[in-house]
mmCIF file of N, CA and C in Angstrom:
data_model
loop_
_atom_site.group_PDB
_atom_site.id
_atom_site.type_symbol
_atom_site.label_atom_id
_atom_site.label_comp_id
_atom_site.label_asym_id
_atom_site.label_seq_id
_atom_site.Cartn_x
_atom_site.Cartn_y
_atom_site.Cartn_z
ATOM 1 N N UNK Q 1 0.856 -1.179 0.000
ATOM 2 C CA UNK Q 1 0.000 0.000 0.000
ATOM 3 C C UNK Q 1 0.892 1.228 0.000
ATOM 4 N N UNK Q 2 0.585 2.156 -0.883
ATOM 5 C CA UNK Q 2 1.300 3.427 -0.939
ATOM 6 C C UNK Q 2 0.283 4.560 -0.824
ATOM 7 N N UNK Q 3 0.582 5.527 0.021
ATOM 8 C CA UNK Q 3 -0.224 6.741 0.128
ATOM 9 C C UNK Q 3 0.682 7.885 -0.287
ATOM 10 N N UNK Q 4 0.250 8.664 -1.273
ATOM 11 C CA UNK Q 4 1.059 9.797 -1.730
ATOM 12 C C UNK Q 4 0.165 10.938 -2.151
ATOM 13 N N UNK Q 5 0.799 12.094 -2.348
ATOM 14 C CA UNK Q 5 0.042 13.263 -2.797
ATOM 15 C C UNK Q 5 -0.496 13.031 -4.205
ATOM 16 N N UNK Q 6 -1.684 13.544 -4.428
ATOM 17 C CA UNK Q 6 -2.322 13.513 -5.743
ATOM 18 C C UNK Q 6 -1.575 14.452 -6.679
ATOM 19 N N UNK Q 7 -1.430 14.038 -7.937
ATOM 20 C CA UNK Q 7 -0.886 14.911 -8.982
ATOM 21 C C UNK Q 7 -1.845 14.880 -10.167
ATOM 22 N N UNK Q 8 -1.691 15.831 -11.065
ATOM 23 C CA UNK Q 8 -2.543 15.894 -12.260
ATOM 24 C C UNK Q 8 -2.434 14.613 -13.086
ATOM 25 N N UNK Q 9 -1.310 13.910 -12.991
ATOM 26 C CA UNK Q 9 -1.134 12.652 -13.723
ATOM 27 C C UNK Q 9 -2.093 11.561 -13.223
ATOM 28 N N UNK Q 10 -2.657 11.738 -12.033
ATOM 29 C CA UNK Q 10 -3.597 10.771 -11.460
ATOM 30 C C UNK Q 10 -5.039 11.002 -11.904
ATOM 31 N N UNK Q 11 -5.278 12.086 -12.644
ATOM 32 C CA UNK Q 11 -6.651 12.492 -12.939
ATOM 33 C C UNK Q 11 -7.492 11.396 -13.579
ATOM 34 N N UNK Q 12 -7.026 10.777 -14.640
ATOM 35 C CA UNK Q 12 -7.837 9.773 -15.346
ATOM 36 C C UNK Q 12 -8.184 8.602 -14.434
ATOM 37 N N UNK Q 13 -7.223 8.106 -13.674
ATOM 38 C CA UNK Q 13 -7.479 6.972 -12.790
ATOM 39 C C UNK Q 13 -8.427 7.350 -11.656
ATOM 40 N N UNK Q 14 -8.287 8.556 -11.143
ATOM 41 C CA UNK Q 14 -9.170 8.983 -10.061
ATOM 42 C C UNK Q 14 -10.605 9.137 -10.561
ATOM 43 N N UNK Q 15 -10.767 9.709 -11.735
ATOM 44 C CA UNK Q 15 -12.121 9.855 -12.271
ATOM 45 C C UNK Q 15 -12.729 8.499 -12.626
ATOM 46 N N UNK Q 16 -11.912 7.539 -12.998
ATOM 47 C CA UNK Q 16 -12.418 6.179 -13.232
ATOM 48 C C UNK Q 16 -12.930 5.588 -11.919
ATOM 49 N N UNK Q 17 -12.221 5.839 -10.817
ATOM 50 C CA UNK Q 17 -12.682 5.395 -9.503
ATOM 51 C C UNK Q 17 -14.032 6.030 -9.171
ATOM 52 N N UNK Q 18 -14.156 7.329 -9.386
ATOM 53 C CA UNK Q 18 -15.413 8.028 -9.103
ATOM 54 C C UNK Q 18 -16.563 7.473 -9.940
ATOM 55 N N UNK Q 19 -16.307 7.201 -11.216
ATOM 56 C CA UNK Q 19 -17.362 6.667 -12.092
ATOM 57 C C UNK Q 19 -17.848 5.305 -11.624
ATOM 58 N N UNK Q 20 -16.984 4.548 -10.955
ATOM 59 C CA UNK Q 20 -17.350 3.214 -10.488
ATOM 60 C C UNK Q 20 -18.161 3.208 -9.209
ATOM 61 N N UNK Q 21 -18.380 4.361 -8.622
ATOM 62 C CA UNK Q 21 -19.096 4.437 -7.348
ATOM 63 C C UNK Q 21 -20.531 4.905 -7.549
ATOM 64 N N UNK Q 22 -21.221 5.089 -6.449
ATOM 65 C CA UNK Q 22 -22.639 5.438 -6.488
ATOM 66 C C UNK Q 22 -22.875 6.788 -7.164
ATOM 67 N N UNK Q 23 -24.121 7.031 -7.498
ATOM 68 C CA UNK Q 23 -24.512 8.229 -8.244
ATOM 69 C C UNK Q 23 -24.059 9.537 -7.621
ATOM 70 N N UNK Q 24 -23.930 9.580 -6.292
ATOM 71 C CA UNK Q 24 -23.603 10.852 -5.646
ATOM 72 C C UNK Q 24 -22.293 11.456 -6.155
ATOM 73 N N UNK Q 25 -21.413 10.663 -6.729
ATOM 74 C CA UNK Q 25 -20.143 11.182 -7.247
ATOM 75 C C UNK Q 25 -20.277 11.703 -8.673
ATOM 76 N N UNK Q 26 -21.431 11.493 -9.320
ATOM 77 C CA UNK Q 26 -21.616 11.945 -10.700
ATOM 78 C C UNK Q 26 -21.469 13.458 -10.821
ATOM 79 N N UNK Q 27 -21.843 14.169 -9.789
ATOM 80 C CA UNK Q 27 -21.683 15.630 -9.784
ATOM 81 C C UNK Q 27 -20.223 16.023 -10.048
ATOM 82 N N UNK Q 28 -19.301 15.196 -9.605
ATOM 83 C CA UNK Q 28 -17.876 15.483 -9.756
ATOM 84 C C UNK Q 28 -17.291 14.969 -11.073
ATOM 85 N N UNK Q 29 -17.719 13.792 -11.508
ATOM 86 C CA UNK Q 29 -17.104 13.210 -12.702
ATOM 87 C C UNK Q 29 -17.935 13.381 -13.969
ATOM 88 N N UNK Q 30 -19.172 13.833 -13.823
ATOM 89 C CA UNK Q 30 -20.034 14.008 -14.989
ATOM 90 C C UNK Q 30 -19.637 15.212 -15.821
ATOM 91 N N UNK Q 31 -20.280 15.406 -16.964
ATOM 92 C CA UNK Q 31 -19.903 16.474 -17.893
ATOM 93 C C UNK Q 31 -19.929 17.874 -17.272
ATOM 94 N N UNK Q 32 -20.859 18.117 -16.365
ATOM 95 C CA UNK Q 32 -20.973 19.463 -15.793
ATOM 96 C C UNK Q 32 -19.919 19.743 -14.725
ATOM 97 N N UNK Q 33 -19.363 18.713 -14.110
ATOM 98 C CA UNK Q 33 -18.482 18.959 -12.984
ATOM 99 C C UNK Q 33 -17.040 18.535 -13.121
ATOM 100 N N UNK Q 34 -16.727 17.715 -14.112
ATOM 101 C CA UNK Q 34 -15.387 17.133 -14.173
ATOM 102 C C UNK Q 34 -14.278 18.187 -14.192
ATOM 103 N N UNK Q 35 -14.386 19.159 -15.053
ATOM 104 C CA UNK Q 35 -13.329 20.171 -15.165
ATOM 105 C C UNK Q 35 -13.176 20.948 -13.855
ATOM 106 N N UNK Q 36 -14.295 21.302 -13.250
ATOM 107 C CA UNK Q 36 -14.235 22.032 -11.966
ATOM 108 C C UNK Q 36 -13.628 21.176 -10.864
ATOM 109 N N UNK Q 37 -14.002 19.884 -10.839
ATOM 110 C CA UNK Q 37 -13.465 19.023 -9.786
ATOM 111 C C UNK Q 37 -11.974 18.754 -10.006
ATOM 112 N N UNK Q 38 -11.557 18.653 -11.246
ATOM 113 C CA UNK Q 38 -10.122 18.489 -11.525
ATOM 114 C C UNK Q 38 -9.350 19.684 -10.977
ATOM 115 N N UNK Q 39 -9.898 20.879 -11.134
ATOM 116 C CA UNK Q 39 -9.261 22.083 -10.584
ATOM 117 C C UNK Q 39 -9.303 22.071 -9.056
ATOM 118 N N UNK Q 40 -10.405 21.616 -8.485
ATOM 119 C CA UNK Q 40 -10.517 21.532 -7.025
ATOM 120 C C UNK Q 40 -9.464 20.584 -6.461
ATOM 121 N N UNK Q 41 -9.225 19.472 -7.144
ATOM 122 C CA UNK Q 41 -8.212 18.523 -6.683
ATOM 123 C C UNK Q 41 -6.822 19.148 -6.676
ATOM 124 N N UNK Q 42 -6.500 19.878 -7.736
ATOM 125 C CA UNK Q 42 -5.178 20.511 -7.828
ATOM 126 C C UNK Q 42 -5.030 21.591 -6.760
ATOM 127 N N UNK Q 43 -6.098 22.299 -6.452
ATOM 128 C CA UNK Q 43 -6.040 23.376 -5.472
ATOM 129 C C UNK Q 43 -6.228 22.918 -4.031
ATOM 130 N N UNK Q 44 -6.298 21.617 -3.817
ATOM 131 C CA UNK Q 44 -6.540 21.062 -2.493
ATOM 132 C C UNK Q 44 -5.327 20.274 -2.018
ATOM 133 N N UNK Q 45 -5.370 19.875 -0.769
ATOM 134 C CA UNK Q 45 -4.433 18.886 -0.247
ATOM 135 C C UNK Q 45 -5.111 17.546 -0.508
ATOM 136 N N UNK Q 46 -4.702 16.876 -1.549
ATOM 137 C CA UNK Q 46 -5.340 15.619 -1.935
ATOM 138 C C UNK Q 46 -4.296 14.513 -1.967
ATOM 139 N N UNK Q 47 -4.728 13.331 -1.577
ATOM 140 C CA UNK Q 47 -3.842 12.175 -1.497
ATOM 141 C C UNK Q 47 -4.536 10.981 -2.132
ATOM 142 N N UNK Q 48 -3.749 10.089 -2.711
ATOM 143 C CA UNK Q 48 -4.282 8.865 -3.294
ATOM 144 C C UNK Q 48 -3.655 7.667 -2.592
ATOM 145 N N UNK Q 49 -4.422 6.593 -2.521
ATOM 146 C CA UNK Q 49 -3.931 5.311 -2.020
ATOM 147 C C UNK Q 49 -3.787 4.402 -3.222
ATOM 148 N N UNK Q 50 -2.646 3.767 -3.325
ATOM 149 C CA UNK Q 50 -2.401 2.849 -4.427
ATOM 150 C C UNK Q 50 -2.193 1.438 -3.897
ATOM 151 N N UNK Q 51 -2.865 0.498 -4.510
ATOM 152 C CA UNK Q 51 -2.740 -0.915 -4.197
ATOM 153 C C UNK Q 51 -2.326 -1.602 -5.481
ATOM 154 N N UNK Q 52 -1.179 -2.232 -5.475
ATOM 155 C CA UNK Q 52 -0.627 -2.855 -6.685
ATOM 156 C C UNK Q 52 -0.545 -1.858 -7.830
ATOM 157 N N UNK Q 53 -0.199 -0.610 -7.503
ATOM 158 C CA UNK Q 53 0.004 0.420 -8.513
ATOM 159 C C UNK Q 53 -1.258 1.090 -9.030
ATOM 160 N N UNK Q 54 -2.428 0.687 -8.531
ATOM 161 C CA UNK Q 54 -3.691 1.275 -8.987
ATOM 162 C C UNK Q 54 -4.347 2.063 -7.870
ATOM 163 N N UNK Q 55 -4.970 3.191 -8.234
ATOM 164 C CA UNK Q 55 -5.651 4.014 -7.234
ATOM 165 C C UNK Q 55 -6.863 3.260 -6.706
ATOM 166 N N UNK Q 56 -6.883 3.098 -5.385
ATOM 167 C CA UNK Q 56 -8.011 2.403 -4.751
ATOM 168 C C UNK Q 56 -8.728 3.313 -3.758
ATOM 169 N N UNK Q 57 -8.236 4.547 -3.589
ATOM 170 C CA UNK Q 57 -8.895 5.477 -2.689
ATOM 171 C C UNK Q 57 -8.247 6.843 -2.753
ATOM 172 N N UNK Q 58 -8.949 7.838 -2.204
ATOM 173 C CA UNK Q 58 -8.396 9.190 -2.158
ATOM 174 C C UNK Q 58 -9.081 9.993 -1.072
ATOM 175 N N UNK Q 59 -8.410 11.058 -0.666
ATOM 176 C CA UNK Q 59 -8.977 12.029 0.259
ATOM 177 C C UNK Q 59 -8.640 13.416 -0.288
ATOM 178 N N UNK Q 60 -9.603 14.336 -0.159
ATOM 179 C CA UNK Q 60 -9.383 15.725 -0.591
ATOM 180 C C UNK Q 60 -9.707 16.640 0.575
ATOM 181 N N UNK Q 61 -8.742 17.492 0.920
ATOM 182 C CA UNK Q 61 -8.862 18.392 2.065
ATOM 183 C C UNK Q 61 -8.511 19.817 1.638
ATOM 184 N N UNK Q 62 -8.955 20.759 2.442
ATOM 185 C CA UNK Q 62 -8.559 22.162 2.283
ATOM 186 C C UNK Q 62 -7.965 22.632 3.593
ATOM 187 N N UNK Q 63 -6.822 23.259 3.514
ATOM 188 C CA UNK Q 63 -6.162 23.813 4.688
ATOM 189 C C UNK Q 63 -6.563 25.266 4.799
ATOM 190 N N UNK Q 64 -6.926 25.697 6.004
ATOM 191 C CA UNK Q 64 -7.467 27.034 6.209
ATOM 192 C C UNK Q 64 -6.456 27.941 6.920
ATOM 193 N N UNK Q 65 -5.309 28.113 6.289
ATOM 194 C CA UNK Q 65 -4.300 29.065 6.760
ATOM 195 C C UNK Q 65 -3.982 28.906 8.244
ATOM 196 N N UNK Q 66 -3.828 27.667 8.681
ATOM 197 C CA UNK Q 66 -3.479 27.398 10.065
ATOM 198 C C UNK Q 66 -4.659 27.289 11.020
ATOM 199 N N UNK Q 67 -5.876 27.533 10.526
ATOM 200 C CA UNK Q 67 -7.063 27.457 11.384
ATOM 201 C C UNK Q 67 -7.704 26.075 11.359
ATOM 202 N N UNK Q 68 -7.205 25.174 10.561
ATOM 203 C CA UNK Q 68 -7.744 23.821 10.529
ATOM 204 C C UNK Q 68 -7.636 23.207 9.147
ATOM 205 N N UNK Q 69 -7.777 21.911 9.132
ATOM 206 C CA UNK Q 69 -7.792 21.127 7.912
ATOM 207 C C UNK Q 69 -9.208 20.580 7.766
ATOM 208 N N UNK Q 70 -9.818 20.823 6.632
ATOM 209 C CA UNK Q 70 -11.204 20.413 6.400
ATOM 210 C C UNK Q 70 -11.255 19.337 5.325
ATOM 211 N N UNK Q 71 -11.742 18.164 5.698
ATOM 212 C CA UNK Q 71 -11.827 17.032 4.786
ATOM 213 C C UNK Q 71 -13.158 17.111 4.060
ATOM 214 N N UNK Q 72 -13.084 17.245 2.749
ATOM 215 C CA UNK Q 72 -14.292 17.346 1.932
ATOM 216 C C UNK Q 72 -14.711 16.009 1.338
ATOM 217 N N UNK Q 73 -13.750 15.211 0.908
ATOM 218 C CA UNK Q 73 -14.063 13.959 0.223
ATOM 219 C C UNK Q 73 -13.121 12.857 0.685
ATOM 220 N N UNK Q 74 -13.683 11.687 0.919
ATOM 221 C CA UNK Q 74 -12.915 10.482 1.221
ATOM 222 C C UNK Q 74 -13.646 9.331 0.562
ATOM 223 N N UNK Q 75 -12.936 8.576 -0.255
ATOM 224 C CA UNK Q 75 -13.554 7.450 -0.953
ATOM 225 C C UNK Q 75 -12.540 6.327 -1.081
ATOM 226 N N UNK Q 76 -12.987 5.122 -0.780
ATOM 227 C CA UNK Q 76 -12.196 3.915 -1.000
ATOM 228 C C UNK Q 76 -13.027 3.006 -1.890
ATOM 229 N N UNK Q 77 -12.378 2.470 -2.896
ATOM 230 C CA UNK Q 77 -13.032 1.562 -3.839
ATOM 231 C C UNK Q 77 -13.747 0.452 -3.061
ATOM 232 N N UNK Q 78 -14.953 0.165 -3.461
ATOM 233 C CA UNK Q 78 -15.828 -0.767 -2.737
ATOM 234 C C UNK Q 78 -15.116 -2.078 -2.383
ATOM 235 N N UNK Q 79 -14.450 -2.704 -3.323
ATOM 236 C CA UNK Q 79 -13.826 -4.004 -3.052
ATOM 237 C C UNK Q 79 -12.546 -3.911 -2.212
ATOM 238 N N UNK Q 80 -12.104 -2.697 -1.928
ATOM 239 C CA UNK Q 80 -10.900 -2.506 -1.099
ATOM 240 C C UNK Q 80 -11.239 -2.045 0.315
ATOM 241 N N UNK Q 81 -12.503 -1.863 0.604
ATOM 242 C CA UNK Q 81 -12.902 -1.385 1.922
ATOM 243 C C UNK Q 81 -12.659 -2.445 2.994
ATOM 244 N N UNK Q 82 -12.523 -1.980 4.230
ATOM 245 C CA UNK Q 82 -12.294 -2.882 5.344
ATOM 246 C C UNK Q 82 -10.826 -3.194 5.584
ATOM 247 N N UNK Q 83 -9.925 -2.530 4.875
ATOM 248 C CA UNK Q 83 -8.484 -2.772 5.015
ATOM 249 C C UNK Q 83 -7.758 -1.621 5.699
ATOM 250 N N UNK Q 84 -8.504 -0.617 6.169
ATOM 251 C CA UNK Q 84 -7.873 0.515 6.846
ATOM 252 C C UNK Q 84 -7.350 1.593 5.922
ATOM 253 N N UNK Q 85 -7.721 1.541 4.650
ATOM 254 C CA UNK Q 85 -7.212 2.493 3.662
ATOM 255 C C UNK Q 85 -7.721 3.900 3.944
ATOM 256 N N UNK Q 86 -8.990 4.046 4.269
ATOM 257 C CA UNK Q 86 -9.535 5.366 4.599
ATOM 258 C C UNK Q 86 -8.816 5.964 5.795
ATOM 259 N N UNK Q 87 -8.603 5.161 6.825
ATOM 260 C CA UNK Q 87 -7.883 5.620 8.014
ATOM 261 C C UNK Q 87 -6.463 6.062 7.643
ATOM 262 N N UNK Q 88 -5.776 5.275 6.793
ATOM 263 C CA UNK Q 88 -4.419 5.636 6.384
ATOM 264 C C UNK Q 88 -4.395 6.944 5.595
ATOM 265 N N UNK Q 89 -5.385 7.156 4.736
ATOM 266 C CA UNK Q 89 -5.469 8.413 3.993
ATOM 267 C C UNK Q 89 -5.654 9.587 4.943
ATOM 268 N N UNK Q 90 -6.558 9.423 5.908
ATOM 269 C CA UNK Q 90 -6.786 10.481 6.884
ATOM 270 C C UNK Q 90 -5.523 10.757 7.697
ATOM 271 N N UNK Q 91 -4.851 9.701 8.124
ATOM 272 C CA UNK Q 91 -3.634 9.879 8.924
ATOM 273 C C UNK Q 91 -2.547 10.597 8.141
ATOM 274 N N UNK Q 92 -2.421 10.312 6.844
ATOM 275 C CA UNK Q 92 -1.413 10.998 6.038
ATOM 276 C C UNK Q 92 -1.703 12.492 5.976
ATOM 277 N N UNK Q 93 -2.963 12.840 5.735
ATOM 278 C CA UNK Q 93 -3.328 14.259 5.668
ATOM 279 C C UNK Q 93 -3.063 14.932 7.007
ATOM 280 N N UNK Q 94 -3.441 14.279 8.104
ATOM 281 C CA UNK Q 94 -3.243 14.880 9.420
ATOM 282 C C UNK Q 94 -1.764 14.978 9.777
ATOM 283 N N UNK Q 95 -0.957 14.050 9.306
ATOM 284 C CA UNK Q 95 0.489 14.115 9.536
ATOM 285 C C UNK Q 95 1.083 15.307 8.806
ATOM 286 N N UNK Q 96 0.668 15.508 7.559
ATOM 287 C CA UNK Q 96 1.203 16.623 6.770
ATOM 288 C C UNK Q 96 0.780 17.983 7.323
ATOM 289 N N UNK Q 97 -0.307 18.018 8.075
ATOM 290 C CA UNK Q 97 -0.795 19.268 8.665
ATOM 291 C C UNK Q 97 -0.859 19.136 10.191
ATOM 292 N N UNK Q 98 0.157 18.500 10.747
ATOM 293 C CA UNK Q 98 0.222 18.275 12.199
ATOM 294 C C UNK Q 98 0.129 19.602 12.937
ATOM 295 N N UNK Q 99 -0.489 19.560 14.086
ATOM 296 C CA UNK Q 99 -0.628 20.768 14.885
ATOM 297 C C UNK Q 99 -1.904 21.538 14.593
ATOM 298 N N UNK Q 100 -2.643 21.122 13.566
ATOM 299 C CA UNK Q 100 -3.914 21.767 13.241
ATOM 300 C C UNK Q 100 -5.050 20.786 13.523
ATOM 301 N N UNK Q 101 -6.158 21.311 13.951
ATOM 302 C CA UNK Q 101 -7.350 20.478 14.092
ATOM 303 C C UNK Q 101 -7.802 20.061 12.696
ATOM 304 N N UNK Q 102 -8.316 18.857 12.588
ATOM 305 C CA UNK Q 102 -8.839 18.360 11.311
ATOM 306 C C UNK Q 102 -10.322 18.071 11.490
ATOM 307 N N UNK Q 103 -11.119 18.535 10.548
ATOM 308 C CA UNK Q 103 -12.570 18.384 10.624
ATOM 309 C C UNK Q 103 -13.081 17.680 9.374
ATOM 310 N N UNK Q 104 -14.064 16.803 9.570
ATOM 311 C CA UNK Q 104 -14.654 16.040 8.474
ATOM 312 C C UNK Q 104 -16.102 16.446 8.320
ATOM 313 N N UNK Q 105 -16.472 16.810 7.102
ATOM 314 C CA UNK Q 105 -17.860 17.115 6.781
ATOM 315 C C UNK Q 105 -18.396 15.929 5.984
ATOM 316 N N UNK Q 106 -19.298 15.151 6.591
ATOM 317 C CA UNK Q 106 -19.732 13.921 5.954
ATOM 318 C C UNK Q 106 -21.103 13.495 6.440
ATOM 319 N N UNK Q 107 -21.720 12.640 5.661
ATOM 320 C CA UNK Q 107 -22.959 12.018 6.112
ATOM 321 C C UNK Q 107 -22.724 10.539 6.441
ATOM 322 N N UNK Q 108 -21.481 10.130 6.502
ATOM 323 C CA UNK Q 108 -21.111 8.757 6.848
ATOM 324 C C UNK Q 108 -20.725 8.694 8.328
ATOM 325 N N UNK Q 109 -21.647 9.095 9.178
ATOM 326 C CA UNK Q 109 -21.364 9.233 10.598
ATOM 327 C C UNK Q 109 -20.786 7.968 11.224
ATOM 328 N N UNK Q 110 -21.362 6.827 10.939
ATOM 329 C CA UNK Q 110 -20.908 5.577 11.542
ATOM 330 C C UNK Q 110 -19.452 5.289 11.268
ATOM 331 N N UNK Q 111 -19.009 5.581 10.075
ATOM 332 C CA UNK Q 111 -17.604 5.341 9.724
ATOM 333 C C UNK Q 111 -16.677 6.175 10.602
ATOM 334 N N UNK Q 112 -16.951 7.450 10.718
ATOM 335 C CA UNK Q 112 -16.076 8.331 11.492
ATOM 336 C C UNK Q 112 -16.188 8.061 12.989
ATOM 337 N N UNK Q 113 -17.328 7.611 13.438
ATOM 338 C CA UNK Q 113 -17.462 7.211 14.834
ATOM 339 C C UNK Q 113 -16.588 5.991 15.122
ATOM 340 N N UNK Q 114 -16.555 5.022 14.192
ATOM 341 C CA UNK Q 114 -15.699 3.841 14.362
ATOM 342 C C UNK Q 114 -14.220 4.216 14.397
ATOM 343 N N UNK Q 115 -13.842 5.282 13.698
ATOM 344 C CA UNK Q 115 -12.457 5.742 13.741
ATOM 345 C C UNK Q 115 -12.135 6.468 15.046
ATOM 346 N N UNK Q 116 -13.164 6.735 15.833
ATOM 347 C CA UNK Q 116 -12.954 7.410 17.112
ATOM 348 C C UNK Q 116 -12.975 8.918 17.025
ATOM 349 N N UNK Q 117 -13.485 9.461 15.922
ATOM 350 C CA UNK Q 117 -13.557 10.904 15.768
ATOM 351 C C UNK Q 117 -14.720 11.443 16.605
ATOM 352 N N UNK Q 118 -14.582 12.653 17.043
ATOM 353 C CA UNK Q 118 -15.537 13.271 17.950
ATOM 354 C C UNK Q 118 -16.475 14.202 17.187
ATOM 355 N N UNK Q 119 -17.771 14.015 17.386
ATOM 356 C CA UNK Q 119 -18.754 14.898 16.741
ATOM 357 C C UNK Q 119 -18.748 16.242 17.448
ATOM 358 N N UNK Q 120 -18.643 17.307 16.636
ATOM 359 C CA UNK Q 120 -18.753 18.677 17.133
ATOM 360 C C UNK Q 120 -19.779 19.358 16.243
ATOM 361 N N UNK Q 121 -20.990 19.471 16.720
ATOM 362 C CA UNK Q 121 -22.057 20.048 15.898
ATOM 363 C C UNK Q 121 -22.331 19.179 14.692
ATOM 364 N N UNK Q 122 -22.166 19.741 13.499
ATOM 365 C CA UNK Q 122 -22.468 18.999 12.279
ATOM 366 C C UNK Q 122 -21.233 18.415 11.609
ATOM 367 N N UNK Q 123 -20.073 18.491 12.267
ATOM 368 C CA UNK Q 123 -18.834 17.933 11.710
ATOM 369 C C UNK Q 123 -18.195 16.997 12.734
ATOM 370 N N UNK Q 124 -17.194 16.249 12.276
ATOM 371 C CA UNK Q 124 -16.404 15.406 13.163
ATOM 372 C C UNK Q 124 -15.019 16.002 13.284
ATOM 373 N N UNK Q 125 -14.472 16.001 14.489
ATOM 374 C CA UNK Q 125 -13.083 16.386 14.681
ATOM 375 C C UNK Q 125 -12.262 15.110 14.604
ATOM 376 N N UNK Q 126 -11.353 15.076 13.643
ATOM 377 C CA UNK Q 126 -10.509 13.896 13.456
ATOM 378 C C UNK Q 126 -9.462 13.851 14.548
ATOM 379 N N UNK Q 127 -9.248 12.677 15.074
ATOM 380 C CA UNK Q 127 -8.288 12.500 16.145
ATOM 381 C C UNK Q 127 -7.163 11.617 15.616
ATOM 382 N N UNK Q 128 -5.924 12.102 15.639
ATOM 383 C CA UNK Q 128 -4.815 11.281 15.141
ATOM 384 C C UNK Q 128 -4.716 9.973 15.909
ATOM 385 N N UNK Q 129 -4.236 8.941 15.232
ATOM 386 C CA UNK Q 129 -4.057 7.635 15.873
ATOM 387 C C UNK Q 129 -3.034 7.749 16.994
ATOM 388 N N UNK Q 130 -3.273 7.040 18.048
ATOM 389 C CA UNK Q 130 -2.351 7.038 19.186
ATOM 390 C C UNK Q 130 -1.271 5.983 18.949
ATOM 391 N N UNK Q 131 -0.061 6.298 19.413
ATOM 392 C CA UNK Q 131 1.031 5.331 19.334
ATOM 393 C C UNK Q 131 0.726 4.178 20.269
ATOM 394 N N UNK Q 132 1.045 2.937 19.856
ATOM 395 C CA UNK Q 132 0.763 1.767 20.726
ATOM 396 C C UNK Q 132 1.634 1.771 21.968
#
């Protein structure tokens, strides 16, 4: 498993991942949104997870000038779920922006609760993994 920063060279593979998921991602990969989302990815702190050299997940965040890291999108390919890939993506982003609070805006409450993140109003505060 490799987690690295997203680059424009990843665009085609990432959009293929989005097309393979539920309809809610069509806003991003469909004709009306693809170009805008490609720009959003470049302007964000985005990371990809690679399994056997293929993108199997990604996270897209925005850093708010030291006031926090805001996670907008997290997706792991359906057949790769349950392996801790989402957690690893989140940890990479939080490591790169250590010292800042990280917040997740999502409707996947159960997932973030299982990761141990704390609900604060309508968002979750991401909590870095503790050393064993």
